[in-house]
PDB file of C-alpha atoms in Angstrom:
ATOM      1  CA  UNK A   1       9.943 -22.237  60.132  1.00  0.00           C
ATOM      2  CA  UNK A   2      10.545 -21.530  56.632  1.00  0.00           C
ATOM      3  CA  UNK A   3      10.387 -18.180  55.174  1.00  0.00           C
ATOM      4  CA  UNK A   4       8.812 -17.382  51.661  1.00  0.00           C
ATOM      5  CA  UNK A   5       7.328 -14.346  52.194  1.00  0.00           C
ATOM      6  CA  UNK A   6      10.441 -12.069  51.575  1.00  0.00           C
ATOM      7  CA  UNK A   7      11.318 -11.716  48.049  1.00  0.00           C
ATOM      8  CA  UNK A   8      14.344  -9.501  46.933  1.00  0.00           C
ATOM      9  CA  UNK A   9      16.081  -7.652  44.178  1.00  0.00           C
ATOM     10  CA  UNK A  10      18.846  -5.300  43.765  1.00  0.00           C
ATOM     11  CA  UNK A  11      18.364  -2.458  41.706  1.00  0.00           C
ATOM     12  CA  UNK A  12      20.870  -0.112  40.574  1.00  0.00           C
ATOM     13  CA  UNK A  13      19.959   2.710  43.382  1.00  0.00           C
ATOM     14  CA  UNK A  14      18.934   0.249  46.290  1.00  0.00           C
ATOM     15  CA  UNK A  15      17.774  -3.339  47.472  1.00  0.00           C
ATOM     16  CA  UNK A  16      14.057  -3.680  47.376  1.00  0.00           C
ATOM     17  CA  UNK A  17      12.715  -6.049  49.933  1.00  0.00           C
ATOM     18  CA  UNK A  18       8.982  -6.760  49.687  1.00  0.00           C
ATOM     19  CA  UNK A  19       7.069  -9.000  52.301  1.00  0.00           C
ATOM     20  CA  UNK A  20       4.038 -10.550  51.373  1.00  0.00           C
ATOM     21  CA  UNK A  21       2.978 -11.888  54.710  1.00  0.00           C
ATOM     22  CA  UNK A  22       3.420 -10.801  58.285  1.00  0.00           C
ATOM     23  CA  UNK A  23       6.899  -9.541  59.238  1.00  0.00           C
ATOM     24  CA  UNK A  24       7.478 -11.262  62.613  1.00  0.00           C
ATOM     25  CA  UNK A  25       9.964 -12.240  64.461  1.00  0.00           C
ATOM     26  CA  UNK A  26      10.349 -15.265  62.100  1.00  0.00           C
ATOM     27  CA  UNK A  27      11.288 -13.712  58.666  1.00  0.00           C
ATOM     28  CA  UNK A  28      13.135 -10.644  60.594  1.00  0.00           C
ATOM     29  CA  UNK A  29      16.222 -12.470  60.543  1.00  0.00           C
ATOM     30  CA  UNK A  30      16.578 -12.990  57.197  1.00  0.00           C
ATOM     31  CA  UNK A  31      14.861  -9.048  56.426  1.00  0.00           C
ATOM     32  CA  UNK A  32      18.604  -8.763  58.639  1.00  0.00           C
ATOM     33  CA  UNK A  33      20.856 -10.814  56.753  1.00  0.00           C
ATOM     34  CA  UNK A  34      20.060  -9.707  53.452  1.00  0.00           C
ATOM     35  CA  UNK A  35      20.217  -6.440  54.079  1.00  0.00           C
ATOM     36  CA  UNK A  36      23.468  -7.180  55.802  1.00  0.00           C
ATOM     37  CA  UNK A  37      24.930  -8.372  52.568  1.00  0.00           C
ATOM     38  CA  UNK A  38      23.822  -5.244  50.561  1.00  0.00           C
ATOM     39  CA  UNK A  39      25.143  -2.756  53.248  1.00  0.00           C
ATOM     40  CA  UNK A  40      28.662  -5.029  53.086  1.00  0.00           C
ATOM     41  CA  UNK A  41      28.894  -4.677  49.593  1.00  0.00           C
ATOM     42  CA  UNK A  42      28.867  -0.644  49.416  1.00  0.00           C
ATOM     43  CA  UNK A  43      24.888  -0.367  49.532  1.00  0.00           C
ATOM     44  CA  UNK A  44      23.233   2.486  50.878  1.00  0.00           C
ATOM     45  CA  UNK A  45      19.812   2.315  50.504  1.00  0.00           C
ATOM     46  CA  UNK A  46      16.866  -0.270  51.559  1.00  0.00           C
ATOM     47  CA  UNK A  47      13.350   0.110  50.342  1.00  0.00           C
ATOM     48  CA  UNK A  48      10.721  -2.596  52.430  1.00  0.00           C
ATOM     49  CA  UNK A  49       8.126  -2.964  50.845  1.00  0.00           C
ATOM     50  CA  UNK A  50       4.838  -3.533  52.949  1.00  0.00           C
ATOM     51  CA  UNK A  51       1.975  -3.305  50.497  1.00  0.00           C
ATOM     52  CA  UNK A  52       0.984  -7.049  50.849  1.00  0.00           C
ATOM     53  CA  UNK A  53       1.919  -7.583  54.423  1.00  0.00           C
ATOM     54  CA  UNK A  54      -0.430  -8.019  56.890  1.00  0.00           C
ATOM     55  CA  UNK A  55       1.229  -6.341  59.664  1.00  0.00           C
ATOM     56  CA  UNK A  56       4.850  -6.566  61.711  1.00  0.00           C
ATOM     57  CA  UNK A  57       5.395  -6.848  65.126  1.00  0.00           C
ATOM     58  CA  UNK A  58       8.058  -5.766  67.209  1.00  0.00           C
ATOM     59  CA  UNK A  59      11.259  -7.594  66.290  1.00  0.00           C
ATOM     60  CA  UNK A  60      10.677  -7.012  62.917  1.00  0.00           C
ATOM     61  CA  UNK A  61      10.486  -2.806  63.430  1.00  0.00           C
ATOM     62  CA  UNK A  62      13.075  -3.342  65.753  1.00  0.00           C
ATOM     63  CA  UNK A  63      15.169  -4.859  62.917  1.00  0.00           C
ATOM     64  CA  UNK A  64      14.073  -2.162  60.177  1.00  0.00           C
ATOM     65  CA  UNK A  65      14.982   0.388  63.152  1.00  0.00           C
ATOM     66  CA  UNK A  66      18.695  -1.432  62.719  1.00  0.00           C
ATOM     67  CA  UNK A  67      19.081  -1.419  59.745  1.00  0.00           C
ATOM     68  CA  UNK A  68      17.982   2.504  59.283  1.00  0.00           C
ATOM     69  CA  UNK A  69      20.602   3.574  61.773  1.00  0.00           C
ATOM     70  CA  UNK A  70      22.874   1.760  59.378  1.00  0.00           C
ATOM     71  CA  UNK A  71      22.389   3.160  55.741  1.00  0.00           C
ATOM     72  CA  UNK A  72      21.809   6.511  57.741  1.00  0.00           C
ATOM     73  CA  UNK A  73      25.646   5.806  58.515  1.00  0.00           C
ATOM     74  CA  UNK A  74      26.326   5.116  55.409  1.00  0.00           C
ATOM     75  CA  UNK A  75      24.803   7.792  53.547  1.00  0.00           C
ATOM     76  CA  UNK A  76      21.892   6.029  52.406  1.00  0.00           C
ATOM     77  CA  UNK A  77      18.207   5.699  53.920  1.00  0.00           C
ATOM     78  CA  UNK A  78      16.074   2.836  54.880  1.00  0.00           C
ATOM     79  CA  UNK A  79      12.247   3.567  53.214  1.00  0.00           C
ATOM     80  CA  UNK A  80       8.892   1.578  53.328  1.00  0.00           C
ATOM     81  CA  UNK A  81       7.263   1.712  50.633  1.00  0.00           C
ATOM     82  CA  UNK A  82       2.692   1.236  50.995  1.00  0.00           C
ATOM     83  CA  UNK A  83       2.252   0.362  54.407  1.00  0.00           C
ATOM     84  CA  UNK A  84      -1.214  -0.406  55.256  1.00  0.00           C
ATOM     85  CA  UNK A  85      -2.742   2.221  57.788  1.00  0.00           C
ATOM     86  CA  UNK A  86      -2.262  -0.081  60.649  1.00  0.00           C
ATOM     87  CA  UNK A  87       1.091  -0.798  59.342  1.00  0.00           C
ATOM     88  CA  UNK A  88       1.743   2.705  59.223  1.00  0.00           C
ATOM     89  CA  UNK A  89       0.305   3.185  62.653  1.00  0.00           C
ATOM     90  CA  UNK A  90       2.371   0.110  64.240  1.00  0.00           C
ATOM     91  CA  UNK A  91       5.876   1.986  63.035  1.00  0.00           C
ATOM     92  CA  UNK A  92       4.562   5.774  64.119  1.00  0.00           C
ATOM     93  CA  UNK A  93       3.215   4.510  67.980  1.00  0.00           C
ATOM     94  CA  UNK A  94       7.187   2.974  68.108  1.00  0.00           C
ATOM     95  CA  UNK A  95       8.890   6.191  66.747  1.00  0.00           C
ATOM     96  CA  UNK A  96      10.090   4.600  63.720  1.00  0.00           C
ATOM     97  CA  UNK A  97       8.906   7.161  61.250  1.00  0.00           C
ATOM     98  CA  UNK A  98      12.173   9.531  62.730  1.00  0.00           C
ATOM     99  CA  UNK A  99      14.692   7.149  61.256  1.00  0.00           C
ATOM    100  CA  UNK A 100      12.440   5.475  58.406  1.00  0.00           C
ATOM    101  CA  UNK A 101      11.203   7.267  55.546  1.00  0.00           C
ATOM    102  CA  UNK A 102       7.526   6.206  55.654  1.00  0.00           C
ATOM    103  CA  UNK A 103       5.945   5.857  52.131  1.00  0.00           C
ATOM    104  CA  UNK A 104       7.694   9.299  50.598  1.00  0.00           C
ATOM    105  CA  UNK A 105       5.651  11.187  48.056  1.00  0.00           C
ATOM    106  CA  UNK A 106       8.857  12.430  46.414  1.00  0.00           C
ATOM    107  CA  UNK A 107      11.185   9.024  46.784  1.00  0.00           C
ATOM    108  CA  UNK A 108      13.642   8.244  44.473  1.00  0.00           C
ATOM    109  CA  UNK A 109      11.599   4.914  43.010  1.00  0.00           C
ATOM    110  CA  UNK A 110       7.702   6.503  43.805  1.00  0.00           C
ATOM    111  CA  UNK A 111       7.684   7.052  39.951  1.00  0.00           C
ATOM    112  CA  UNK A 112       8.450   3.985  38.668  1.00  0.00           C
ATOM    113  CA  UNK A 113       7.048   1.562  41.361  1.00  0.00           C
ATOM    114  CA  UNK A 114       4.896  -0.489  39.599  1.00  0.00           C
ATOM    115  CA  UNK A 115       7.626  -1.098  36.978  1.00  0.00           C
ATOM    116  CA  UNK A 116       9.880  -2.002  40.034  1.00  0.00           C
ATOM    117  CA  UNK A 117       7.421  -4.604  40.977  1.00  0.00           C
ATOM    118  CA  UNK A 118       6.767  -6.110  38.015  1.00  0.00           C
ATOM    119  CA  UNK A 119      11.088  -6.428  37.493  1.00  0.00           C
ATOM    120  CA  UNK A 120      10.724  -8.258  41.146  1.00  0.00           C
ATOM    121  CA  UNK A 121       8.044 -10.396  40.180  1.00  0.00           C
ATOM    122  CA  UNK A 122       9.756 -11.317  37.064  1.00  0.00           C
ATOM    123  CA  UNK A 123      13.470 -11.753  38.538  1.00  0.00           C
ATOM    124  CA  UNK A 124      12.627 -11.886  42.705  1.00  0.00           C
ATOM    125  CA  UNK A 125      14.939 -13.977  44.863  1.00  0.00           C
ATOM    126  CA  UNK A 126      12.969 -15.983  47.417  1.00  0.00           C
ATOM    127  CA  UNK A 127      14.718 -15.696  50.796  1.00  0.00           C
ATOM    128  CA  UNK A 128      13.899 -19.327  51.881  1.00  0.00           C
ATOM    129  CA  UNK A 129      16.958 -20.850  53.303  1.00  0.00           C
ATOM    130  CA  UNK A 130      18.741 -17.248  54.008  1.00  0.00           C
ATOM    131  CA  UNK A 131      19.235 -15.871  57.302  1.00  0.00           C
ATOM    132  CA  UNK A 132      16.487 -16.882  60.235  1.00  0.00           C
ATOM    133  CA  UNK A 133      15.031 -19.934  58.990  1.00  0.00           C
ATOM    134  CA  UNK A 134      17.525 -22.288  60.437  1.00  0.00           C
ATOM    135  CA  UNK A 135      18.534 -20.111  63.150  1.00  0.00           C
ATOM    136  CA  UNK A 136      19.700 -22.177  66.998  1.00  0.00           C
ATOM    137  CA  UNK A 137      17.050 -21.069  69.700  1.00  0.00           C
ATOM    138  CA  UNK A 138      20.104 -19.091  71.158  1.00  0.00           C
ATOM    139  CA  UNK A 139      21.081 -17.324  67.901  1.00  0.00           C
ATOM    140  CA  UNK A 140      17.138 -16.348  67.778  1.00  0.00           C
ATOM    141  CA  UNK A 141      17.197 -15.046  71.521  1.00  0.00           C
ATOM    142  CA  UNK A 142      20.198 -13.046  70.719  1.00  0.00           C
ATOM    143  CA  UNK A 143      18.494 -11.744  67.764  1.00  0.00           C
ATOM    144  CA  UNK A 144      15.231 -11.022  69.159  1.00  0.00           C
ATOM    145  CA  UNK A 145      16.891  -8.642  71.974  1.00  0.00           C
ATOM    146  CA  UNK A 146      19.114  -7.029  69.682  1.00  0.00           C
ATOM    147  CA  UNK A 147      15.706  -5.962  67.769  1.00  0.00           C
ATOM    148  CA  UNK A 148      14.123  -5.212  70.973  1.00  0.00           C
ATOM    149  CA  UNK A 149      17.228  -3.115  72.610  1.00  0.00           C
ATOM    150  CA  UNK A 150      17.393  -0.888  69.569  1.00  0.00           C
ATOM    151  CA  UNK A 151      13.829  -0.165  70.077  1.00  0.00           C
ATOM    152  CA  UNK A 152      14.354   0.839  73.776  1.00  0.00           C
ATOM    153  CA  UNK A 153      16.772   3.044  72.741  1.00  0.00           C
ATOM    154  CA  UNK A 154      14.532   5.195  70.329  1.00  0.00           C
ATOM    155  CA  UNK A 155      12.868   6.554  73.248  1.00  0.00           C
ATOM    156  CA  UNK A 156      11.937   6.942  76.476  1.00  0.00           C
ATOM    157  CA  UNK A 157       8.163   5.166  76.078  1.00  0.00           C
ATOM    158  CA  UNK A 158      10.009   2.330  74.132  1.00  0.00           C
ATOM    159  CA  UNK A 159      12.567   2.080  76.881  1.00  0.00           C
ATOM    160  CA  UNK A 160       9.373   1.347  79.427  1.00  0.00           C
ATOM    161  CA  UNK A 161       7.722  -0.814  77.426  1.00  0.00           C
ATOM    162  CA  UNK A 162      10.491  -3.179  75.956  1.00  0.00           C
ATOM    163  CA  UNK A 163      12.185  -3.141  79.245  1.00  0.00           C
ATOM    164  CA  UNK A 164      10.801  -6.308  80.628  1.00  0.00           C
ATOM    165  CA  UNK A 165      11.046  -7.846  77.239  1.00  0.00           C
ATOM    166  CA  UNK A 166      14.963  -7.624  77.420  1.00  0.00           C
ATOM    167  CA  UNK A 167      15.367  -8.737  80.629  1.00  0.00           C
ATOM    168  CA  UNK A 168      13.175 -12.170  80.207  1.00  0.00           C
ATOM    169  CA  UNK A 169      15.452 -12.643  76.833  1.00  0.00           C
ATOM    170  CA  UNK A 170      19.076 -12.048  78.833  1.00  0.00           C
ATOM    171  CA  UNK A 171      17.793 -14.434  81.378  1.00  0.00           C
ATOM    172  CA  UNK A 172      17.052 -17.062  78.436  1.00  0.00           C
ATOM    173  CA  UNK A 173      20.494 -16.369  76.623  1.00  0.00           C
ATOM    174  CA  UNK A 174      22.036 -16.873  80.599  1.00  0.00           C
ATOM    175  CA  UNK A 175      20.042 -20.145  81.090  1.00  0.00           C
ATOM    176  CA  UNK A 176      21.778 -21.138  77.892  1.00  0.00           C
ATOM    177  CA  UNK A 177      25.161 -20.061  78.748  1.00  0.00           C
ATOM    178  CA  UNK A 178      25.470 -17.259  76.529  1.00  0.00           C
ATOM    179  CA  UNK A 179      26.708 -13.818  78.072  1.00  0.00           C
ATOM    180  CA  UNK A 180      25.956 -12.246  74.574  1.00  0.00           C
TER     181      UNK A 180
END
């Protein structure tokens, strides 16, 4: 499973991650591990943005829901920058818009966003080969429930709905012989 449809840059004030695909449970992963490496080196804030993505499921909020919680930590914010309506929708029916600033009027890069894309476009990283596309089946079960288990834990409708969810993916990682 190979990943293209992450691209990345660091700017000055944040890492800008733009997906031009679906976010799934596929690209999350590597959504994870770069923003891992930003957030390691000092980095506060992460800016996804979802103007060409065709929608996200689950893992991949559940991820963005991780990694908020972390640059809120830090000091810093997670923000998603043009989400599609159903996009938008997807995040708001999880609860994600109370830890992710959802498409800010007055965000720090709103007024120079197309000049942020364009620097992307012109000096983007591809994340193939980073993160989730090499990932064990094991290492992908573990990350799928972590996504998953931070959802439940937004609220009480997540915890009901992701419930089963977690349990079928411990009872993979214990087939496997991993106790996570």
């Amino acid at each position: 499973m190979t990943d293209t449809c992450l691209t990345h840059h660091t700017f000055s004030d944040c890492l800008w991650i733009r997906c031009t695909s679906r976010g799934s449970f596929v690209n999350s992963p590597t959504l994870k591990s770069l923003a891992d490496k930003y957030l390691e080196q000092g980095g506060k804030n992460l800016v996804i943005d979802l103007e060409m993505c065709s929608g996200i499921d689950s893992t991949f909020m559940g991820t963005m829901a991780g990694l908020a919680n972390r640059c809120l930590s830090a000091g810093g914010s997670l923000q998603v920058a043009s989400p599609t309506d159903r996009t938008r929708q997807a995040m708001e029916s999880l609860g994600l818009d109370m830890l992710v600033d959802i498409d800010p009027p007055d965000a720090f890069w709103h007024a120079d966003l197309e000049e942020r894309r364009r620097e992307l476009a012109d000096d983007a990283h591809s994340s193939e080969g980073t993160g989730g596309t090499h990932m064990s089946e094991v290492a992908r079960t573990r990350h799928v429930l972590e996504a998953h288990n931070t959802l439940r834990s937004m609220n009480h409708k997540n915890a009901e709905t992701f419930g089963y969810v977690c349990e079928t993916l411990e009872e993979d990682l214990m087939r496997h012989g991993d106790d996570h």
